[in-house]
Structures are given as C-alpha cells and as structure tokens.
mmCIF file of C-alpha atoms in Angstrom:
data_model
loop_
_atom_site.group_PDB
_atom_site.id
_atom_site.type_symbol
_atom_site.label_atom_id
_atom_site.label_comp_id
_atom_site.label_asym_id
_atom_site.label_seq_id
_atom_site.Cartn_x
_atom_site.Cartn_y
_atom_site.Cartn_z
ATOM 1 C CA MET A 1 161.208 -141.459 -168.686
ATOM 2 C CA ASP A 2 163.418 -138.804 -166.739
ATOM 3 C CA VAL A 3 164.591 -139.568 -163.785
ATOM 4 C CA TYR A 4 165.679 -137.486 -160.450
ATOM 5 C CA ASP A 5 167.632 -138.384 -157.644
ATOM 6 C CA MET A 6 166.885 -134.660 -155.132
ATOM 7 C CA LYS A 7 168.107 -133.605 -151.891
ATOM 8 C CA ILE A 8 164.807 -132.509 -149.956
ATOM 9 C CA ILE A 9 164.684 -130.808 -146.845
ATOM 10 C CA LEU A 10 161.965 -131.780 -144.339
ATOM 11 C CA ARG A 11 160.352 -129.723 -141.521
ATOM 12 C CA ASN A 12 162.202 -131.981 -139.127
ATOM 13 C CA GLY A 13 165.587 -130.471 -140.444
ATOM 14 C CA ILE A 14 166.399 -134.277 -141.842
ATOM 15 C CA THR A 15 167.888 -134.725 -145.131
ATOM 16 C CA ILE A 16 166.971 -137.200 -147.064
ATOM 17 C CA SER A 17 167.017 -138.787 -151.193
ATOM 18 C CA ILE A 18 164.221 -139.451 -153.248
ATOM 19 C CA ILE A 19 163.772 -140.753 -156.217
ATOM 20 C CA LEU A 20 160.858 -138.507 -158.209
ATOM 21 C CA LEU A 21 159.809 -139.604 -161.473
ATOM 22 C CA LEU A 22 158.398 -137.120 -164.549
ATOM 23 C CA LEU A 23 154.788 -137.617 -165.258
ATOM 24 C CA ASN A 24 154.011 -139.748 -161.760
ATOM 25 C CA THR A 25 150.490 -139.418 -160.615
ATOM 26 C CA CYS A 26 151.778 -139.631 -156.921
ATOM 27 C CA ILE A 27 151.498 -136.557 -154.810
ATOM 28 C CA ILE A 28 154.811 -134.837 -155.624
ATOM 29 C CA THR A 29 155.262 -132.662 -158.955
ATOM 30 C CA ILE A 30 158.407 -130.733 -160.309
ATOM 31 C CA SER A 31 158.767 -127.942 -162.015
ATOM 32 C CA GLY A 32 161.241 -125.266 -162.401
ATOM 33 C CA ASP A 33 164.976 -124.034 -160.980
ATOM 34 C CA PHE A 34 165.794 -126.437 -158.692
ATOM 35 C CA SER A 35 169.367 -124.631 -157.971
ATOM 36 C CA HIS A 36 168.559 -123.296 -154.435
ATOM 37 C CA ILE A 37 167.166 -126.577 -153.253
ATOM 38 C CA GLN A 38 169.333 -126.910 -150.064
ATOM 39 C CA GLU A 39 171.312 -130.397 -149.133
ATOM 40 C CA GLU A 40 172.133 -129.395 -145.422
ATOM 41 C CA ASN A 41 169.998 -127.771 -142.576
ATOM 42 C CA ILE A 42 168.443 -124.190 -143.315
ATOM 43 C CA SER A 43 169.330 -121.571 -140.879
ATOM 44 C CA GLN A 44 168.566 -117.815 -140.080
ATOM 45 C CA ASP A 45 172.169 -117.583 -140.430
ATOM 46 C CA SER A 46 172.455 -119.186 -143.753
ATOM 47 C CA MET A 47 169.475 -117.451 -145.680
ATOM 48 C CA LYS A 48 170.425 -114.986 -148.024
ATOM 49 C CA PRO A 49 168.666 -112.758 -150.328
ATOM 50 C CA GLY A 50 167.511 -114.585 -153.281
ATOM 51 C CA ASP A 51 164.797 -117.206 -154.453
ATOM 52 C CA TYR A 52 164.337 -120.688 -152.975
ATOM 53 C CA VAL A 53 161.975 -123.887 -153.936
ATOM 54 C CA ASN A 54 162.178 -125.490 -150.536
ATOM 55 C CA TYR A 55 160.072 -128.345 -149.726
ATOM 56 C CA ILE A 56 158.311 -129.391 -145.998
ATOM 57 C CA TYR A 57 157.191 -132.598 -144.526
ATOM 58 C CA VAL A 58 153.709 -132.556 -143.144
ATOM 59 C CA ASP A 59 150.780 -134.627 -142.602
ATOM 60 C CA GLY A 60 152.788 -137.491 -144.830
ATOM 61 C CA ARG A 61 152.825 -135.195 -147.786
ATOM 62 C CA ILE A 62 155.860 -133.436 -149.151
ATOM 63 C CA ARG A 63 155.151 -130.256 -149.958
ATOM 64 C CA SER A 64 156.350 -127.098 -151.988
ATOM 65 C CA TYR A 65 157.016 -123.358 -151.435
ATOM 66 C CA ARG A 66 158.744 -120.457 -153.283
ATOM 67 C CA LEU A 67 160.398 -118.395 -150.958
ATOM 68 C CA HIS A 68 161.510 -114.854 -152.037
ATOM 69 C CA ILE A 69 164.020 -112.792 -149.812
ATOM 70 C CA PRO A 70 164.634 -109.033 -150.566
ATOM 71 C CA PRO A 71 168.285 -107.588 -151.013
ATOM 72 C CA SER A 72 167.554 -105.440 -148.346
ATOM 73 C CA TYR A 73 167.372 -108.519 -145.725
ATOM 74 C CA GLU A 74 169.604 -108.765 -142.760
ATOM 75 C CA ASN A 75 170.067 -112.171 -140.329
ATOM 76 C CA ASP A 76 169.716 -109.885 -137.041
ATOM 77 C CA GLU A 77 166.335 -107.875 -138.544
ATOM 78 C CA SER A 78 163.155 -109.142 -138.424
ATOM 79 C CA MET A 79 160.846 -108.549 -141.267
ATOM 80 C CA PRO A 80 157.290 -108.597 -142.486
ATOM 81 C CA LEU A 81 155.868 -111.576 -144.221
ATOM 82 C CA VAL A 82 153.988 -112.015 -146.933
ATOM 83 C CA LEU A 83 152.190 -115.094 -148.279
ATOM 84 C CA VAL A 84 150.421 -115.304 -151.468
ATOM 85 C CA LEU A 85 148.076 -117.963 -152.607
ATOM 86 C CA HIS A 86 147.882 -118.718 -156.344
ATOM 87 C CA GLY A 87 143.841 -119.799 -157.896
ATOM 88 C CA ILE A 88 142.568 -123.057 -159.130
ATOM 89 C CA GLY A 89 142.376 -124.512 -162.639
ATOM 90 C CA VAL A 90 144.630 -124.772 -165.324
ATOM 91 C CA GLY A 91 148.581 -123.900 -164.710
ATOM 92 C CA SER A 92 147.658 -122.843 -161.216
ATOM 93 C CA ASN A 93 151.005 -122.798 -159.115
ATOM 94 C CA ALA A 94 153.071 -120.958 -157.138
ATOM 95 C CA LYS A 95 155.756 -120.575 -160.162
ATOM 96 C CA ASN A 96 153.210 -119.083 -162.472
ATOM 97 C CA LEU A 97 151.794 -116.780 -159.629
ATOM 98 C CA GLN A 98 155.093 -115.529 -158.543
ATOM 99 C CA SER A 99 155.681 -114.796 -162.455
ATOM 100 C CA TYR A 100 152.340 -113.195 -162.590
ATOM 101 C CA CYS A 101 151.478 -111.013 -159.751
ATOM 102 C CA ASP A 102 154.783 -108.707 -159.240
ATOM 103 C CA MET A 103 154.440 -109.186 -155.286
ATOM 104 C CA ASP A 104 158.539 -109.774 -155.729
ATOM 105 C CA LYS A 105 159.184 -106.104 -156.913
ATOM 106 C CA LYS A 106 157.054 -104.513 -153.993
ATOM 107 C CA ALA A 107 158.556 -106.397 -151.919
ATOM 108 C CA ASP A 108 162.036 -105.412 -153.051
ATOM 109 C CA GLU A 109 160.787 -101.423 -152.583
ATOM 110 C CA GLU A 110 159.596 -102.057 -149.332
ATOM 111 C CA GLY A 111 161.419 -104.672 -147.236
ATOM 112 C CA PHE A 112 158.733 -107.699 -146.799
ATOM 113 C CA ILE A 113 159.857 -111.256 -147.328
ATOM 114 C CA THR A 114 157.398 -112.992 -149.902
ATOM 115 C CA VAL A 115 156.259 -116.498 -150.263
ATOM 116 C CA TYR A 116 154.475 -118.300 -152.726
ATOM 117 C CA PRO A 117 153.014 -121.949 -151.426
ATOM 118 C CA ASN A 118 152.190 -124.856 -153.458
ATOM 119 C CA GLY A 119 148.330 -126.362 -153.320
ATOM 120 C CA GLU A 120 147.876 -129.812 -154.230
ATOM 121 C CA MET A 121 147.316 -131.341 -157.311
ATOM 122 C CA LEU A 122 144.339 -130.767 -159.201
ATOM 123 C CA ARG A 123 142.277 -133.973 -159.437
ATOM 124 C CA LEU A 124 138.649 -133.456 -160.612
ATOM 125 C CA SER A 125 138.099 -137.457 -160.562
ATOM 126 C CA ALA A 126 138.312 -137.103 -157.183
ATOM 127 C CA HIS A 127 134.534 -135.402 -157.325
ATOM 128 C CA TYR A 128 133.768 -136.338 -160.756
ATOM 129 C CA ASN A 129 133.766 -140.489 -161.869
ATOM 130 C CA ARG A 130 133.667 -140.257 -165.137
ATOM 131 C CA PRO A 131 136.450 -141.055 -168.254
ATOM 132 C CA ILE A 132 136.891 -137.247 -168.903
ATOM 133 C CA ALA A 133 138.155 -136.352 -165.350
ATOM 134 C CA LEU A 134 140.891 -139.034 -165.588
ATOM 135 C CA LEU A 135 141.711 -137.147 -169.089
ATOM 136 C CA ARG A 136 141.276 -133.633 -167.378
ATOM 137 C CA ASP A 137 143.452 -134.981 -164.422
ATOM 138 C CA LEU A 138 146.669 -136.052 -166.691
ATOM 139 C CA PHE A 139 146.209 -132.375 -168.327
ATOM 140 C CA TYR A 140 146.583 -131.216 -165.320
ATOM 141 C CA MET A 141 149.309 -132.857 -164.034
ATOM 142 C CA LEU A 142 151.094 -131.863 -167.182
ATOM 143 C CA THR A 143 150.497 -128.073 -166.444
ATOM 144 C CA SER A 144 151.593 -128.861 -163.036
ATOM 145 C CA SER A 145 148.090 -127.052 -161.594
ATOM 146 C CA ARG A 146 146.622 -127.462 -158.023
ATOM 147 C CA GLU A 147 144.257 -126.580 -155.887
ATOM 148 C CA TRP A 148 143.306 -125.389 -152.074
ATOM 149 C CA ASN A 149 140.705 -127.114 -149.657
ATOM 150 C CA ARG A 150 139.282 -123.867 -149.246
ATOM 151 C CA TRP A 151 135.823 -125.270 -148.598
ATOM 152 C CA ASP A 152 136.741 -127.550 -145.865
ATOM 153 C CA ASP A 153 135.865 -130.861 -147.534
ATOM 154 C CA ASN A 154 138.117 -133.066 -144.804
ATOM 155 C CA SER A 155 140.603 -134.164 -147.739
ATOM 156 C CA ILE A 156 143.541 -132.422 -147.599
ATOM 157 C CA ASP A 157 144.396 -130.271 -144.638
ATOM 158 C CA ASP A 158 145.661 -126.812 -146.372
ATOM 159 C CA VAL A 159 145.087 -124.683 -142.864
ATOM 160 C CA GLY A 160 147.806 -126.970 -140.670
ATOM 161 C CA PHE A 161 149.883 -126.890 -143.881
ATOM 162 C CA ILE A 162 149.989 -123.049 -143.958
ATOM 163 C CA ASN A 163 150.353 -123.183 -139.526
ATOM 164 C CA ASP A 164 153.542 -125.226 -140.071
ATOM 165 C CA LEU A 165 155.259 -123.662 -142.907
ATOM 166 C CA LEU A 166 154.851 -120.597 -140.910
ATOM 167 C CA ASP A 167 156.604 -122.744 -138.180
ATOM 168 C CA ASP A 168 159.165 -123.541 -140.375
ATOM 169 C CA LEU A 169 159.584 -119.964 -142.275
ATOM 170 C CA GLU A 170 160.331 -118.820 -138.606
ATOM 171 C CA THR A 171 163.259 -121.130 -137.982
ATOM 172 C CA ILE A 172 165.123 -120.459 -141.571
ATOM 173 C CA VAL A 173 164.557 -116.572 -141.848
ATOM 174 C CA ASN A 174 163.981 -113.721 -139.325
ATOM 175 C CA VAL A 175 160.157 -113.459 -139.345
ATOM 176 C CA ASN A 176 158.684 -110.466 -137.449
ATOM 177 C CA SER A 177 155.569 -113.079 -136.481
ATOM 178 C CA SER A 178 153.241 -110.218 -135.657
ATOM 179 C CA ARG A 179 153.433 -109.101 -139.396
ATOM 180 C CA ILE A 180 152.650 -112.181 -141.219
ATOM 181 C CA TYR A 181 150.051 -111.453 -143.766
ATOM 182 C CA ILE A 182 148.192 -113.060 -146.898
ATOM 183 C CA THR A 183 147.295 -112.380 -149.834
ATOM 184 C CA GLY A 184 145.506 -114.734 -153.141
ATOM 185 C CA ILE A 185 143.555 -114.752 -156.129
ATOM 186 C CA SER A 186 140.633 -116.723 -157.359
ATOM 187 C CA GLY A 187 140.806 -120.187 -154.998
ATOM 188 C CA GLY A 188 144.035 -118.673 -153.188
ATOM 189 C CA GLY A 189 141.741 -115.468 -152.535
ATOM 190 C CA MET A 190 138.675 -118.070 -151.219
ATOM 191 C CA MET A 191 141.723 -119.812 -149.191
ATOM 192 C CA ALA A 192 143.161 -116.362 -147.657
ATOM 193 C CA TYR A 193 139.153 -116.105 -145.883
ATOM 194 C CA ARG A 194 139.493 -119.114 -144.522
ATOM 195 C CA LEU A 195 143.015 -118.722 -143.197
ATOM 196 C CA GLY A 196 142.320 -115.604 -141.869
ATOM 197 C CA SER A 197 139.055 -116.900 -139.897
ATOM 198 C CA GLU A 198 141.528 -119.585 -138.412
ATOM 199 C CA LEU A 199 144.428 -118.964 -137.877
ATOM 200 C CA SER A 200 143.243 -114.870 -136.873
ATOM 201 C CA HIS A 201 145.646 -115.359 -133.622
ATOM 202 C CA ARG A 202 148.152 -115.546 -136.371
ATOM 203 C CA ILE A 203 147.670 -113.692 -139.146
ATOM 204 C CA ALA A 204 147.937 -109.848 -139.039
ATOM 205 C CA ALA A 205 145.760 -109.326 -142.383
ATOM 206 C CA ILE A 206 144.645 -110.328 -145.736
ATOM 207 C CA ALA A 207 143.900 -109.528 -149.033
ATOM 208 C CA PRO A 208 141.600 -111.510 -151.253
ATOM 209 C CA ILE A 209 141.838 -110.893 -154.627
ATOM 210 C CA ALA A 210 138.351 -112.407 -156.685
ATOM 211 C CA GLY A 211 137.723 -114.907 -154.205
ATOM 212 C CA SER A 212 134.665 -116.059 -151.818
ATOM 213 C CA ILE A 213 133.706 -116.893 -148.078
ATOM 214 C CA SER A 214 131.146 -119.203 -149.039
ATOM 215 C CA GLY A 215 130.746 -122.065 -151.550
ATOM 216 C CA ILE A 216 129.413 -125.410 -152.729
ATOM 217 C CA GLY A 217 131.741 -127.855 -154.740
ATOM 218 C CA TYR A 218 131.623 -130.313 -157.483
ATOM 219 C CA VAL A 219 127.175 -131.642 -157.038
ATOM 220 C CA PRO A 220 125.497 -133.217 -159.048
ATOM 221 C CA GLU A 221 122.721 -131.199 -159.731
ATOM 222 C CA LYS A 222 122.103 -127.120 -159.053
ATOM 223 C CA ASN A 223 120.473 -127.736 -155.580
ATOM 224 C CA GLU A 224 119.148 -124.270 -154.271
ATOM 225 C CA SER A 225 118.471 -125.924 -151.004
ATOM 226 C CA ILE A 226 122.176 -127.333 -150.186
ATOM 227 C CA ILE A 227 123.579 -124.923 -147.248
ATOM 228 C CA PRO A 228 127.070 -123.739 -148.601
ATOM 229 C CA TYR A 229 130.311 -123.827 -146.605
ATOM 230 C CA ILE A 230 131.072 -120.449 -144.958
ATOM 231 C CA ILE A 231 134.362 -120.166 -143.128
ATOM 232 C CA PRO A 232 133.940 -120.231 -139.334
ATOM 233 C CA PRO A 233 134.144 -116.756 -137.136
ATOM 234 C CA PRO A 234 137.594 -115.343 -136.240
ATOM 235 C CA SER A 235 138.476 -116.213 -132.910
ATOM 236 C CA ASN A 236 139.924 -112.310 -133.480
ATOM 237 C CA PRO A 237 138.971 -109.075 -135.518
ATOM 238 C CA ILE A 238 141.653 -109.008 -138.274
ATOM 239 C CA PRO A 239 141.762 -106.208 -140.562
ATOM 240 C CA VAL A 240 140.205 -106.888 -144.140
ATOM 241 C CA ILE A 241 141.242 -105.785 -147.895
ATOM 242 C CA ILE A 242 139.018 -107.228 -150.652
ATOM 243 C CA PHE A 243 139.630 -106.269 -154.630
ATOM 244 C CA HIS A 244 136.968 -107.751 -156.966
ATOM 245 C CA GLY A 245 135.865 -107.044 -160.263
ATOM 246 C CA MET A 246 132.692 -106.349 -161.515
ATOM 247 C CA LYS A 247 132.958 -108.405 -164.741
ATOM 248 C CA ASP A 248 134.386 -111.279 -163.159
ATOM 249 C CA GLU A 249 132.721 -113.629 -165.047
ATOM 250 C CA HIS A 250 134.936 -116.832 -163.128
ATOM 251 C CA VAL A 251 133.786 -115.722 -159.641
ATOM 252 C CA PRO A 252 130.696 -112.816 -160.004
ATOM 253 C CA PHE A 253 130.258 -110.209 -157.876
ATOM 254 C CA ASP A 254 127.015 -111.282 -157.434
ATOM 255 C CA GLY A 255 127.872 -115.228 -157.022
ATOM 256 C CA THR A 256 126.636 -117.779 -158.848
ATOM 257 C CA TRP A 257 126.276 -121.424 -159.591
ATOM 258 C CA LYS A 258 128.568 -122.259 -162.663
ATOM 259 C CA LYS A 259 128.622 -125.550 -164.614
ATOM 260 C CA VAL A 260 131.919 -127.112 -164.570
ATOM 261 C CA PHE A 261 131.580 -128.327 -167.742
ATOM 262 C CA GLU A 262 129.321 -126.242 -170.109
ATOM 263 C CA TRP A 263 129.706 -128.192 -173.143
ATOM 264 C CA ARG A 264 128.494 -131.617 -171.680
ATOM 265 C CA SER A 265 124.817 -133.221 -170.943
ATOM 266 C CA ASP A 266 125.760 -134.453 -167.346
ATOM 267 C CA GLU A 267 126.104 -132.086 -164.928
ATOM 268 C CA LEU A 268 128.906 -130.994 -162.336
ATOM 269 C CA TRP A 269 127.863 -127.899 -160.296
ATOM 270 C CA VAL A 270 129.822 -125.299 -157.695
ATOM 271 C CA TYR A 271 128.631 -122.611 -156.161
ATOM 272 C CA ILE A 272 130.114 -119.157 -154.966
ATOM 273 C CA GLY A 273 128.985 -116.744 -152.636
ATOM 274 C CA SER A 274 128.654 -113.186 -153.279
ATOM 275 C CA VAL A 275 131.116 -110.431 -152.322
ATOM 276 C CA ASN A 276 128.618 -108.832 -150.526
ATOM 277 C CA GLU A 277 128.176 -111.715 -148.518
ATOM 278 C CA SER A 278 132.116 -111.654 -147.550
ATOM 279 C CA ILE A 279 131.731 -107.944 -146.790
ATOM 280 C CA SER A 280 128.895 -108.568 -144.171
ATOM 281 C CA PHE A 281 130.669 -111.703 -142.927
ATOM 282 C CA TRP A 282 133.707 -109.591 -142.186
ATOM 283 C CA VAL A 283 131.650 -106.622 -141.286
ATOM 284 C CA GLU A 284 129.923 -107.799 -138.521
ATOM 285 C CA HIS A 285 132.901 -110.093 -136.804
ATOM 286 C CA ASN A 286 134.542 -107.297 -136.544
ATOM 287 C CA LYS A 287 132.075 -105.311 -135.544
ATOM 288 C CA CYS A 288 132.568 -102.279 -137.819
ATOM 289 C CA ASN A 289 130.436 -99.503 -138.658
ATOM 290 C CA PRO A 290 127.860 -100.937 -141.571
ATOM 291 C CA GLU A 291 127.994 -97.314 -142.949
ATOM 292 C CA PRO A 292 131.080 -97.026 -145.801
ATOM 293 C CA ASN A 293 133.532 -94.078 -145.965
ATOM 294 C CA ILE A 294 133.177 -94.146 -149.922
ATOM 295 C CA TRP A 295 135.879 -92.894 -152.282
ATOM 296 C CA THR A 296 135.124 -92.919 -156.027
ATOM 297 C CA SER A 297 137.911 -92.336 -159.020
ATOM 298 C CA GLU A 298 137.763 -88.846 -161.297
ATOM 299 C CA ASP A 299 136.787 -91.487 -163.947
ATOM 300 C CA GLU A 300 134.237 -93.520 -161.796
ATOM 301 C CA LYS A 301 135.998 -97.060 -162.924
ATOM 302 C CA ILE A 302 137.215 -97.736 -159.010
ATOM 303 C CA SER A 303 135.452 -97.892 -155.810
ATOM 304 C CA ILE A 304 136.819 -97.900 -152.307
ATOM 305 C CA LYS A 305 134.301 -98.338 -149.734
ATOM 306 C CA THR A 306 135.905 -98.401 -145.992
ATOM 307 C CA TYR A 307 134.203 -99.813 -143.405
ATOM 308 C CA THR A 308 135.840 -99.161 -139.809
ATOM 309 C CA ASN A 309 136.059 -100.138 -135.844
ATOM 310 C CA GLU A 310 137.603 -96.857 -134.765
ATOM 311 C CA SER A 311 137.995 -98.522 -131.006
ATOM 312 C CA ASP A 312 140.710 -101.215 -132.369
ATOM 313 C CA ASN A 313 141.257 -99.574 -135.756
ATOM 314 C CA THR A 314 140.031 -103.012 -137.326
ATOM 315 C CA GLU A 315 138.700 -102.276 -141.013
ATOM 316 C CA VAL A 316 137.327 -104.081 -143.836
ATOM 317 C CA VAL A 317 137.579 -102.171 -147.420
ATOM 318 C CA LEU A 318 136.347 -103.441 -150.621
ATOM 319 C CA VAL A 319 138.132 -102.192 -153.926
ATOM 320 C CA THR A 320 136.044 -102.466 -156.869
ATOM 321 C CA TYR A 321 137.300 -101.984 -160.242
ATOM 322 C CA MET A 322 134.096 -101.973 -162.549
ATOM 323 C CA GLU A 323 135.678 -102.661 -165.784
ATOM 324 C CA GLY A 324 138.142 -105.144 -164.228
ATOM 325 C CA GLY A 325 137.657 -109.480 -164.992
ATOM 326 C CA HIS A 326 138.888 -112.229 -162.842
ATOM 327 C CA GLU A 327 142.353 -110.959 -162.379
ATOM 328 C CA TRP A 328 145.210 -108.899 -160.519
ATOM 329 C CA PHE A 329 144.374 -105.429 -160.924
ATOM 330 C CA LYS A 330 147.731 -103.773 -161.765
ATOM 331 C CA SER A 331 148.961 -100.439 -163.409
ATOM 332 C CA PRO A 332 149.098 -99.216 -165.918
ATOM 333 C CA THR A 333 146.146 -101.049 -166.869
ATOM 334 C CA TYR A 334 144.533 -99.755 -163.729
ATOM 335 C CA GLN A 335 144.595 -96.029 -162.433
ATOM 336 C CA ILE A 336 145.355 -97.547 -158.942
ATOM 337 C CA ASP A 337 147.907 -101.412 -158.371
ATOM 338 C CA ALA A 338 146.264 -103.472 -156.489
ATOM 339 C CA ASN A 339 149.987 -104.278 -155.047
ATOM 340 C CA ASP A 340 150.588 -100.871 -153.668
ATOM 341 C CA LEU A 341 147.101 -100.841 -151.682
ATOM 342 C CA ILE A 342 147.799 -104.320 -150.458
ATOM 343 C CA TRP A 343 151.046 -103.688 -148.852
ATOM 344 C CA ASP A 344 150.067 -100.076 -147.681
ATOM 345 C CA PHE A 345 147.466 -101.574 -146.026
ATOM 346 C CA PHE A 346 149.206 -104.568 -144.460
ATOM 347 C CA ASN A 347 152.077 -102.038 -143.242
ATOM 348 C CA LYS A 348 149.664 -100.079 -141.197
ATOM 349 C CA HIS A 349 148.180 -103.326 -139.248
ATOM 350 C CA PRO A 350 150.377 -105.329 -136.869
ATOM 351 C CA LEU A 351 148.859 -108.230 -135.582
ATOM 352 C CA SER A 352 147.127 -106.774 -132.547
#
C-alpha cells in the first residue's frame, strides 16, 4: 500500500501535513497531478495562469477543486468565474469533467476563470443496506466517483461548500463578484439548479445540462404518492439557460421513475422531474412572459425557446437537441456548441 505525505492548504490559510492512504475508506480520495499543490499561503499576488488542484476545509471535511486560470489573467484585473459541476455515477469527478467538457478552451478564448469542485464520495450503501451496495461502493472508490447533495437529504452541505469555496476563491484570484456563474451536467446540472435558487444573491446566471429541479432519491418502491423534493424559490431573479437532449435516457426529457438496478429483483427507485417542470418553475419565479420566442435550426435538430422579462432583462432559455442524449453538447457533433451558447448567455447577464 502506497502512503502519501502531502501539504494541503486549508481554508483558514494554515498549512498542515496529513497522511493519505491510497484505497482508504475515509472522506478523502486523491487522484491526478499534484504538482501545483501550494505549500504556503496563497494570495492573489502569487497566482499565475495555469492549472491547480487545491483543497479547503469546510464543515469538518477536506474538500477539493480544480482551478484553471487563463493566459490573459492579470492579478490587478478582475475576471468572471464559471463553476463547472460534474455529474453522479461511475467516474464522475472534477478531473474527468475538466477533460471532457472543453470549457477551459472557451475560458482561454474569452478570458474567464474556470473552477471544477469535487462532490463527496458516491456511497450507495448509505441508501441501500445490501452487500451489493458495499461492493458497488468499492468500485466507486476505485474510480473516484463522486456525487452532490442535489436533493437536500440533510447529509452533506454542498450549498455551504460552494458558498465557502467562492469566499476562498475571492482571496486567491481576482474574481469579478458580479460575474460568477454555474454550469453542470446531470447531477451537476441538478446541483446548479439548487445553487441558483439558494445562492441567487451571489450567482449571476446558471446553465444546467441534462438536469432537473426535482426528484426523489433511493426509495424501496415506486410510489406515486411521495412528494418529490423541489428546489426552493430564489430570493432574486436569476437568468437560466437549460440544455437537454430529447433522447436522454438517464434524465429523460419528460421525467420518469427509474430503477437503480434493472437486473435485481429487490427494488431501489429514484424519480426525476421533467424539463417542462424546470422551465415552468423558472419562468414563474423570474416573472417571464409564458409565451416564448422560438427558433429552430434549418435541419430542425435544435430548438431554442426564450422566455423574457423585459423589465429586468431576466431570461429563461431552453435549448433542445432533438437527437441529443445524456451528454455535453459539442461541435462538430452538433451544429451549435453548448459552450458557445453558455458563455454568450453568461456574458450578457451580470449580477443585477
């Protein structure tokens, strides 16, 4: 068994040395390149363009995130910041999403900072008391698979983590506090919805991909009488652009009950709300016109519906990829690259 002795910067600025055991069942899982871990206090003056793996101490836990600073960054000039949230499932973590979504390329072109927080370790056994769940958890650990508390199950305070992470980031990089945005895919899209509602005083706009505002997590039977969790209403209007594929089988466009293990006789179910439910929620709370402007591509494979509130420039936009599945929509596979639309949308919506 390999043992790693690493220096980690905690949120309060104190440097400590900890022993990390590979394949440990504790809350810490380490993977990737650690050449950028800092061994002394980090400040805005010391941060340069590049890629970093950093750690903060929040709510009794050591949490990690990946930070990309574009080449155009200067310490004396603030930049927008985009949080990018990974999904839930095998191999879902910040490192893999950073490689997959190509948002850093857009950041380098347009001049904004990207941050990829890590959720906590995915643990099915916390919801499912069966030996198969423990074996599954071992597989999740080996693949560094992580999840978000997107449905507020009173376990890990991920909203508090992101809020504290933003505090920390504003001390180490020059962030334009009126231009903080969130996007994410799947469970990360669901978490983006929740953060948009609960941190609407701080987040300027959100761009969920393949997500939902509502759901029921890990119940022993399909029960239509159970009331799903729904994100709370935002305290402030917040612009939202939503991306979804009509052929998404993991988070279906029309919502669904899903069995977690299709191949087992004993049942474990989740419920995921529909895209229309998400749209209706944001149109109502942003006080937008319920009749959208509709644009359709010439090949009719992409539809964009825009709901507006002309009094405060708040928008709710739905981008539907008719042939799209559960994915980050990128060119050349698709005529319109999601990252282009995301940044165009974010760029015109500072915090109001």
